PDB file of C-alpha atoms and ligand atoms in Angstrom:
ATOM      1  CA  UNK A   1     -39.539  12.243   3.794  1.00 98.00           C
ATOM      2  CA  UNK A   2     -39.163  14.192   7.015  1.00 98.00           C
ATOM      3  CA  UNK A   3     -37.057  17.160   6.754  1.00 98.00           C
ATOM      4  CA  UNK A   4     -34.672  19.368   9.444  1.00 98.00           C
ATOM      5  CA  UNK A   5     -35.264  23.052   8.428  1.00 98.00           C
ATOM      6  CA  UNK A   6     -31.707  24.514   9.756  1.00 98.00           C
ATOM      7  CA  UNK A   7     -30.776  28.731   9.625  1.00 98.00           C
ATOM      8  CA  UNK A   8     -29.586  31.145  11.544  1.00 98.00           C
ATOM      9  CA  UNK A   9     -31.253  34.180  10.762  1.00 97.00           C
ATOM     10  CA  UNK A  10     -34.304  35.614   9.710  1.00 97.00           C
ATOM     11  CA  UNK A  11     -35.620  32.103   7.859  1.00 98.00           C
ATOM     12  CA  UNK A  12     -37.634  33.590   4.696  1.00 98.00           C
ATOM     13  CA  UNK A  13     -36.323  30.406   2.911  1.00 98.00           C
ATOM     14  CA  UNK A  14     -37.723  28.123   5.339  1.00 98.00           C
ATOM     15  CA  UNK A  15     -40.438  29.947   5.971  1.00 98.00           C
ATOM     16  CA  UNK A  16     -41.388  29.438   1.717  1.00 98.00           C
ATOM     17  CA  UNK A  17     -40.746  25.688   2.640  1.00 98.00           C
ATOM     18  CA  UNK A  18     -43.099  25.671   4.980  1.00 98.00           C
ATOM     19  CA  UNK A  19     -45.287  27.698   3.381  1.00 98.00           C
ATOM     20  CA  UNK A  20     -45.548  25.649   0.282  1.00 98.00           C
ATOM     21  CA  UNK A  21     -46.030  22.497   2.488  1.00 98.00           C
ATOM     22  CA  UNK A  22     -49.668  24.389   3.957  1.00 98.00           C
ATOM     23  CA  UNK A  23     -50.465  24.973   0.681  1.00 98.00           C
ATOM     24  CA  UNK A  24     -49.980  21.275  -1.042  1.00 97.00           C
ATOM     25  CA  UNK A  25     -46.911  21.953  -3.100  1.00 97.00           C
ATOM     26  CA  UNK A  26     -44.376  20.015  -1.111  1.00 98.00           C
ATOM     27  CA  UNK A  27     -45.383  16.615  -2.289  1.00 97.00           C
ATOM     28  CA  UNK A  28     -44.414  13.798  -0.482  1.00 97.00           C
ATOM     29  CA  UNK A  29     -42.200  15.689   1.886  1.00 98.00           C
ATOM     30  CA  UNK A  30     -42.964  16.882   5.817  1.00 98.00           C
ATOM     31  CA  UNK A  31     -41.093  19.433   7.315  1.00 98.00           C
ATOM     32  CA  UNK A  32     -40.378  18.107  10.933  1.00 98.00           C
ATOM     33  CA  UNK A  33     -39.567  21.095  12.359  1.00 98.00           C
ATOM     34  CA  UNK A  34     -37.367  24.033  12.728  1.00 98.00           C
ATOM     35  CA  UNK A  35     -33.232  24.109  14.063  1.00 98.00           C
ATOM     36  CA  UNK A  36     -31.351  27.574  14.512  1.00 98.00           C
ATOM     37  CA  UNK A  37     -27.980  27.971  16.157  1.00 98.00           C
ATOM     38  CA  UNK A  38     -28.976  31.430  17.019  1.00 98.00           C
ATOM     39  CA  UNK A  39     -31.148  31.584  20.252  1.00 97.00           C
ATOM     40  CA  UNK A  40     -32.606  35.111  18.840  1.00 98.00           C
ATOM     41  CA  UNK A  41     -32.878  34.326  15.378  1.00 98.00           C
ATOM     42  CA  UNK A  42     -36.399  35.483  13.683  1.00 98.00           C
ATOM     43  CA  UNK A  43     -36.491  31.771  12.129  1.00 98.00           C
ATOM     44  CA  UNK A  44     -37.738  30.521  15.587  1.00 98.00           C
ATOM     45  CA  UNK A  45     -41.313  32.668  15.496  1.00 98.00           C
ATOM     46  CA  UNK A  46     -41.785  30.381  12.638  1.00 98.00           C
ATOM     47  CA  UNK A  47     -42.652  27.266  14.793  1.00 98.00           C
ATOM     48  CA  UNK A  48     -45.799  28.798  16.517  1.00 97.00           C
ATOM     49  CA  UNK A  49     -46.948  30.251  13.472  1.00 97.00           C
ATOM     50  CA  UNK A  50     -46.858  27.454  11.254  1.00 98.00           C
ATOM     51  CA  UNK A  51     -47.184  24.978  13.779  1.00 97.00           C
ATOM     52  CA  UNK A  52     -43.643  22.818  13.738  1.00 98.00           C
ATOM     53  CA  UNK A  53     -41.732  22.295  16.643  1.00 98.00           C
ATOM     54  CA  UNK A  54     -38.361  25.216  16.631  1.00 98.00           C
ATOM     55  CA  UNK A  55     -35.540  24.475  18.710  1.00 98.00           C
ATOM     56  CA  UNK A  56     -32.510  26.769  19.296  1.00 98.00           C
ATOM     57  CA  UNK A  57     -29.560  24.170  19.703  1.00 98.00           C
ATOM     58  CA  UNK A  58     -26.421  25.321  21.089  1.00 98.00           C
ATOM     59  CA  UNK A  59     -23.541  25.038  18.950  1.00 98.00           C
ATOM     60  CA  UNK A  60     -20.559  25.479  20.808  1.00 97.00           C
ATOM     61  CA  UNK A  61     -18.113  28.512  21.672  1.00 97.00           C
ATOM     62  CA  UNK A  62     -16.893  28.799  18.070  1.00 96.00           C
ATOM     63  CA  UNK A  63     -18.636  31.516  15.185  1.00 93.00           C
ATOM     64  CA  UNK A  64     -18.519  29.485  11.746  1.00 94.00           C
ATOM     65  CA  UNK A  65     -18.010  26.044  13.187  1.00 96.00           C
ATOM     66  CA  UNK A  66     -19.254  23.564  15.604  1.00 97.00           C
ATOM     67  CA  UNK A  67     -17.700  21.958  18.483  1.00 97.00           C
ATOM     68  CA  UNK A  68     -17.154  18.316  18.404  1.00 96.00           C
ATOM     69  CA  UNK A  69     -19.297  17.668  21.197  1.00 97.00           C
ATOM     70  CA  UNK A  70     -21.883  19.846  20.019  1.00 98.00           C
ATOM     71  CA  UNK A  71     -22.139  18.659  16.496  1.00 98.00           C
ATOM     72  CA  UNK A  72     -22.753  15.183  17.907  1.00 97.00           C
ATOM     73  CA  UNK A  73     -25.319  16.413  19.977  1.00 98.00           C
ATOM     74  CA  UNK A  74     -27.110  18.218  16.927  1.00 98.00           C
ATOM     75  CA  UNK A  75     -26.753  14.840  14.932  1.00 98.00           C
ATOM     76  CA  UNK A  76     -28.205  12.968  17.532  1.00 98.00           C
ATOM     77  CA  UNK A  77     -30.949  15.124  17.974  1.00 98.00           C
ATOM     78  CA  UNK A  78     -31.957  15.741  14.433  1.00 98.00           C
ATOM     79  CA  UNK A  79     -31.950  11.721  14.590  1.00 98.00           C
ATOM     80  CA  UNK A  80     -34.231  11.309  17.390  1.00 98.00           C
ATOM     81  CA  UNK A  81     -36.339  14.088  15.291  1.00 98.00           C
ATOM     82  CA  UNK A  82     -36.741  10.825  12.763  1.00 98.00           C
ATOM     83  CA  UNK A  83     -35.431  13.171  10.139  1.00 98.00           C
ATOM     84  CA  UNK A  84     -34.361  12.221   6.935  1.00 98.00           C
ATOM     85  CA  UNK A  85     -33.465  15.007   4.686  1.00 98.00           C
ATOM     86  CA  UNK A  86     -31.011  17.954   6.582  1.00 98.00           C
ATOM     87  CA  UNK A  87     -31.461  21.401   4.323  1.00 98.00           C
ATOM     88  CA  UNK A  88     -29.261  24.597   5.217  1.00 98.00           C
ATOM     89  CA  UNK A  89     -31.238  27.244   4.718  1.00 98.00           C
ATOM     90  CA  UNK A  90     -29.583  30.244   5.578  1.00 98.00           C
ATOM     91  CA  UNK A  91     -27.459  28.008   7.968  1.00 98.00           C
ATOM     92  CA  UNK A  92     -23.899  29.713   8.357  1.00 95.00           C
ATOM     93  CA  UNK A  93     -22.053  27.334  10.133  1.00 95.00           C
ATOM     94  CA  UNK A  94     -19.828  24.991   8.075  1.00 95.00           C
ATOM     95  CA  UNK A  95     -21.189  21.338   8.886  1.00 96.00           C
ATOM     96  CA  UNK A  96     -18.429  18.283   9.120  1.00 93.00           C
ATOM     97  CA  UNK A  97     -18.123  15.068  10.710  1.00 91.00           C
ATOM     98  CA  UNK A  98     -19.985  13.955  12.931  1.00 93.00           C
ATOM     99  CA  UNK A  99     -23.452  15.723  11.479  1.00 97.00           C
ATOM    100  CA  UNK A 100     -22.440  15.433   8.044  1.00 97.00           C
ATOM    101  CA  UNK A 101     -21.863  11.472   8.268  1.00 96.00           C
ATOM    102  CA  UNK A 102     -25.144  11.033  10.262  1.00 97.00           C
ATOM    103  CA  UNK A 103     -26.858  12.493   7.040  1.00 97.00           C
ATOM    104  CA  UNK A 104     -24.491  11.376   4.291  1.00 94.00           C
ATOM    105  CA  UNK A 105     -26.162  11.809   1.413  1.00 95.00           C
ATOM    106  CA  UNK A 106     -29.011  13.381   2.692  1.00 97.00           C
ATOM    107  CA  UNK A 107     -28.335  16.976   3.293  1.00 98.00           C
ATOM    108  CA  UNK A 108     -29.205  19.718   1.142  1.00 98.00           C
ATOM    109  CA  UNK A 109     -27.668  23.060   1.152  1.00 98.00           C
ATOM    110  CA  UNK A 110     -28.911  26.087  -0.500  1.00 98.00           C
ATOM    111  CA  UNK A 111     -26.673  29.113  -2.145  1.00 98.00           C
ATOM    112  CA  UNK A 112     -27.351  32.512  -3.125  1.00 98.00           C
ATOM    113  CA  UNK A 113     -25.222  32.343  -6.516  1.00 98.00           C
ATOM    114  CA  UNK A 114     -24.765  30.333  -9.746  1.00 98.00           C
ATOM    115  CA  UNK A 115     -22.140  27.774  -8.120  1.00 98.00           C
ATOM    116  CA  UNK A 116     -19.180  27.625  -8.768  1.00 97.00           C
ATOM    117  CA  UNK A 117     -19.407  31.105  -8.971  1.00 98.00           C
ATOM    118  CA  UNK A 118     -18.902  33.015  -5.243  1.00 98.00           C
ATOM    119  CA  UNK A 119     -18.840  30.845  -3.431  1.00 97.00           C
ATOM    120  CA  UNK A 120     -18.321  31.337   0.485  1.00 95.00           C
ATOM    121  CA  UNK A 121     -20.006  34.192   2.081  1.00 94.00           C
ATOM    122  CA  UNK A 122     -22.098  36.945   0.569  1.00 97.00           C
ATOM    123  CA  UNK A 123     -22.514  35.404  -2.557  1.00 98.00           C
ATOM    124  CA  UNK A 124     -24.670  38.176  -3.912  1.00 98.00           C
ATOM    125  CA  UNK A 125     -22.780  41.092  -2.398  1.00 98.00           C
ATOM    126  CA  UNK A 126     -19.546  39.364  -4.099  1.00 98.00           C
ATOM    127  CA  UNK A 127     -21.424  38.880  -7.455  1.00 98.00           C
ATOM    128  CA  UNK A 128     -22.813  42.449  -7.091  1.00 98.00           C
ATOM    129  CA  UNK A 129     -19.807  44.124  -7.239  1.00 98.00           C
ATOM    130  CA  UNK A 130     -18.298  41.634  -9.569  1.00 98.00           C
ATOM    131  CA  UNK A 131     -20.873  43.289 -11.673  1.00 98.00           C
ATOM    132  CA  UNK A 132     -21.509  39.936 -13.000  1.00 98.00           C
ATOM    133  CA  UNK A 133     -24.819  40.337 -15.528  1.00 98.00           C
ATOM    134  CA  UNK A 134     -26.540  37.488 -13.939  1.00 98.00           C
ATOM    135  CA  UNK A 135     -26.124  35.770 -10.719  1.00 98.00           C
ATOM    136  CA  UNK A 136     -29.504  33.604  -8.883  1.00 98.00           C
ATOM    137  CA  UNK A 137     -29.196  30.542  -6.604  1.00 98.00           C
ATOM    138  CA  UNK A 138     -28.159  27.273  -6.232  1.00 98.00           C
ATOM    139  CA  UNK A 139     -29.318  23.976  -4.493  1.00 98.00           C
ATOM    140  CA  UNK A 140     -26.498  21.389  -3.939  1.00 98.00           C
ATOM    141  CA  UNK A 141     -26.337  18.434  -2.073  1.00 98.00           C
ATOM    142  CA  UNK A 142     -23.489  19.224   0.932  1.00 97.00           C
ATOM    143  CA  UNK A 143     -19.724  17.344   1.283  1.00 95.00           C
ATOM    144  CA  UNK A 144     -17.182  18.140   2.684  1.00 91.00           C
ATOM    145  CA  UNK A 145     -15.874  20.946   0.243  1.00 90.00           C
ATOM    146  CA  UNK A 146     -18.157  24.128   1.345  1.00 88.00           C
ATOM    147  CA  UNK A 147     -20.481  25.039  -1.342  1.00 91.00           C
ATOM    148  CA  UNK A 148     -18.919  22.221  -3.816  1.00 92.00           C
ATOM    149  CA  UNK A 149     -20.989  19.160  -3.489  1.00 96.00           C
ATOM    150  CA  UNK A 150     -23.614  18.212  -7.115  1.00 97.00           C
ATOM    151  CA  UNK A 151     -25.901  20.835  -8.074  1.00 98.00           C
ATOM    152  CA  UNK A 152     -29.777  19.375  -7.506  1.00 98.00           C
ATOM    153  CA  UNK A 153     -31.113  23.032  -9.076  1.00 98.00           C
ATOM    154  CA  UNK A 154     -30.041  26.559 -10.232  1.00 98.00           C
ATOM    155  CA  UNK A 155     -32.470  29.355 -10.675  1.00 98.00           C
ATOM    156  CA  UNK A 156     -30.761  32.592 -12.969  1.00 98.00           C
ATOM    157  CA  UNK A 157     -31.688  36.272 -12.235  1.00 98.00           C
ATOM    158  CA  UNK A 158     -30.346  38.868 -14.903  1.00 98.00           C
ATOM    159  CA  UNK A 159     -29.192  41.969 -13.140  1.00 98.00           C
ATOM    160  CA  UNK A 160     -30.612  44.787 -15.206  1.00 98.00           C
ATOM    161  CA  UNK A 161     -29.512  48.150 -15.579  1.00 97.00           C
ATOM    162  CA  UNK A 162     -31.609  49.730 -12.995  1.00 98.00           C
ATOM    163  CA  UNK A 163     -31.011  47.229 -10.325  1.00 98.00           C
ATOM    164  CA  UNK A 164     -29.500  48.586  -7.609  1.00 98.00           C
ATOM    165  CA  UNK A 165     -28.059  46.132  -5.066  1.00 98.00           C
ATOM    166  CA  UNK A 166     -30.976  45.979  -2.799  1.00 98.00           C
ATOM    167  CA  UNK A 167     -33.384  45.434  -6.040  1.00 98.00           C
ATOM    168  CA  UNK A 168     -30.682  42.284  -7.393  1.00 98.00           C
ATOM    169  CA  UNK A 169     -30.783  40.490  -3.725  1.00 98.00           C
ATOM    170  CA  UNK A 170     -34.814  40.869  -3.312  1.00 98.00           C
ATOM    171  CA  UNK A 171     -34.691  39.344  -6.949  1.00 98.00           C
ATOM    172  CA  UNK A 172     -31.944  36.403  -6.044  1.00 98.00           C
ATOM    173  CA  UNK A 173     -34.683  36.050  -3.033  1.00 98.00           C
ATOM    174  CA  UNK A 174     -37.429  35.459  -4.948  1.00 98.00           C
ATOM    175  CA  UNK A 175     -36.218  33.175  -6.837  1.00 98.00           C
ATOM    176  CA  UNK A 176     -34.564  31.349  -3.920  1.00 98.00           C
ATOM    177  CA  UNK A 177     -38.046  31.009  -2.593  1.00 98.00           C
ATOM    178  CA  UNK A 178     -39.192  29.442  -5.314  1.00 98.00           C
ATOM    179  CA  UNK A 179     -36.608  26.943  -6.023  1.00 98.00           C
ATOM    180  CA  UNK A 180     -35.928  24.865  -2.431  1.00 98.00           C
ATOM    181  CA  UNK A 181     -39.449  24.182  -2.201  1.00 98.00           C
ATOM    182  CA  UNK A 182     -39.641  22.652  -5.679  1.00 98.00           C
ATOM    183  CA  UNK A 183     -36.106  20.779  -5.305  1.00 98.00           C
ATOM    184  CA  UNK A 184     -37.432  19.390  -2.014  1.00 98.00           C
ATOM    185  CA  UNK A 185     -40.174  18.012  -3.240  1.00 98.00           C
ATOM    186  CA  UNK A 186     -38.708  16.754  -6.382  1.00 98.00           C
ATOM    187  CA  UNK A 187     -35.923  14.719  -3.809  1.00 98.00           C
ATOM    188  CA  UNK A 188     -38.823  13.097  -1.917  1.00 98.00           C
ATOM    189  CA  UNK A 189     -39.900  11.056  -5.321  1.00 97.00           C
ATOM    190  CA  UNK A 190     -36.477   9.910  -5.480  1.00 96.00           C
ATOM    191  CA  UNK A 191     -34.630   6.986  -3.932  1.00 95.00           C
ATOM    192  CA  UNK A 192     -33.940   6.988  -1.065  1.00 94.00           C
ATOM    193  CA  UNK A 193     -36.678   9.603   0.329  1.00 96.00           C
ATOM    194  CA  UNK A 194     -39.108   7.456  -1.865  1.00 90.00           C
TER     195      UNK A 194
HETATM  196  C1  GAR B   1     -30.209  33.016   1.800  1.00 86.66           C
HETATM  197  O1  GAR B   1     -30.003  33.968   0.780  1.00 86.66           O
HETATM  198  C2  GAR B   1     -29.291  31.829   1.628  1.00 86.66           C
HETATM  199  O2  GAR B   1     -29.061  31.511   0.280  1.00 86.66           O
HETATM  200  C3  GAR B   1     -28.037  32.328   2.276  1.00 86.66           C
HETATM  201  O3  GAR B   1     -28.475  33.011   3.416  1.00 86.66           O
HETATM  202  C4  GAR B   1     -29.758  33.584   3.153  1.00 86.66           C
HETATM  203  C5  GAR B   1     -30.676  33.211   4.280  1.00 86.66           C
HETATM  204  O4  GAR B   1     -31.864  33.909   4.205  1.00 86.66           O
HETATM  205  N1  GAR B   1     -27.160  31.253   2.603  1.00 86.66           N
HETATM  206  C6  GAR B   1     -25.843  31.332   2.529  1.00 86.66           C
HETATM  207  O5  GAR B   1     -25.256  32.332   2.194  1.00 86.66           O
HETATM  208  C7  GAR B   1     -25.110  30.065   2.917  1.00 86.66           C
HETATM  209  N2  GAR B   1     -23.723  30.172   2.568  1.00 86.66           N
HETATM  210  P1  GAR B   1     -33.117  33.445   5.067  1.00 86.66           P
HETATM  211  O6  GAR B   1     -32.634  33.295   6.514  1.00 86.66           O
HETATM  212  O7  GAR B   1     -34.098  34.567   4.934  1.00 86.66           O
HETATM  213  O8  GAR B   1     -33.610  32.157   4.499  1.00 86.66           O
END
């Protein structure tokens, strides 16, 4: 199972993807390389140093969304990459037709909150000063409601009464780190990846 590691920013979650893959706990799966709609995004330095190709793709005039044109031009690329698994990690763009139906079914997103809860941006700033007790992460697989498609794994961080909001988010983090890797690696002994 080849997968597209796509973000925007400074990649810690794809870098723990990667990271797990050097050190034999990404099973079956391969990461293929690395995709950022942000030509200065820290994500990129990750190709050299772990080896993958990183591409900077443009995605159009637009802030949260992609052009037409441009989508198409990501879906056809991540295509020719041979990729079959898409995972948005850290990727702040919403993704629709055409990308989405090039990889129905096959593209991962990850959140930092217990979905349903806050969803949307910030998701730990909005739990933070929801004071909400616990928050933590969520993998889902993506449609075409942002942040609503099946849950594939949840990982729950209590906030405790010295966090402060900087503490809770390193926390939420952590645990984000730990869980794609595992969920990816899980999806690659399952039909269709298998
Ligand atoms: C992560 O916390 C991820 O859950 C979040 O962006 C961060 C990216 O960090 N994604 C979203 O909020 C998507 N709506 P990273 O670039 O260090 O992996």
């Amino acid at each position: 199972m080849r997968v597209a590691l796509l973000g925007s920013g400074r990649g810690s979650n794809a870098e723990a993807v990667l990271r797990a893959q050097a050190e034999g706990r990404l099973g079956r799966a391969t990461a293929a390389g690395v995709w950022c709609d942000v030509p200065t995004a820290p994500m990129l330095a990750l190709g050299p140093r772990f080896g993958v190709p990183a591409t900077y793709l443009d995605p159009g005039p637009f802030r949260t969304k992609f052009s037409p044109e441009r989508e198409a031009a990501w879906a056809s690329a991540l295509r020719d990459a041979g990729v079959d698994l898409v995972v948005l990690a850290g990727f702040m763009r919403v993704v629709k037709a055409p990308l989405l139906e090039a990889f129905a079914g096959r593209m991962i997103n990850l959140h930092p909150s217990l979905l349903p809860a806050f969803p949307g941006l910030d998701g730990i700033g909005q739990a933070w000063r929801a004071g909400a007790p616990e928050s933590g992460c969520t993998v889902h697989w993506v449609n075409a409601a942002v942040d609503g498609g099946a849950h594939l794994g949840q990982s729950r961080v209590r906030r405790e009464p010295d966090d402060t909001q900087e503490s809770f988010a390193a926390k939420i983090h952590a645990a984000e780190h730990a869980l794609l890797p595992k969920v990816i690696a899980e999806l690659a002994e399952r039909p269709p990846f298998r």
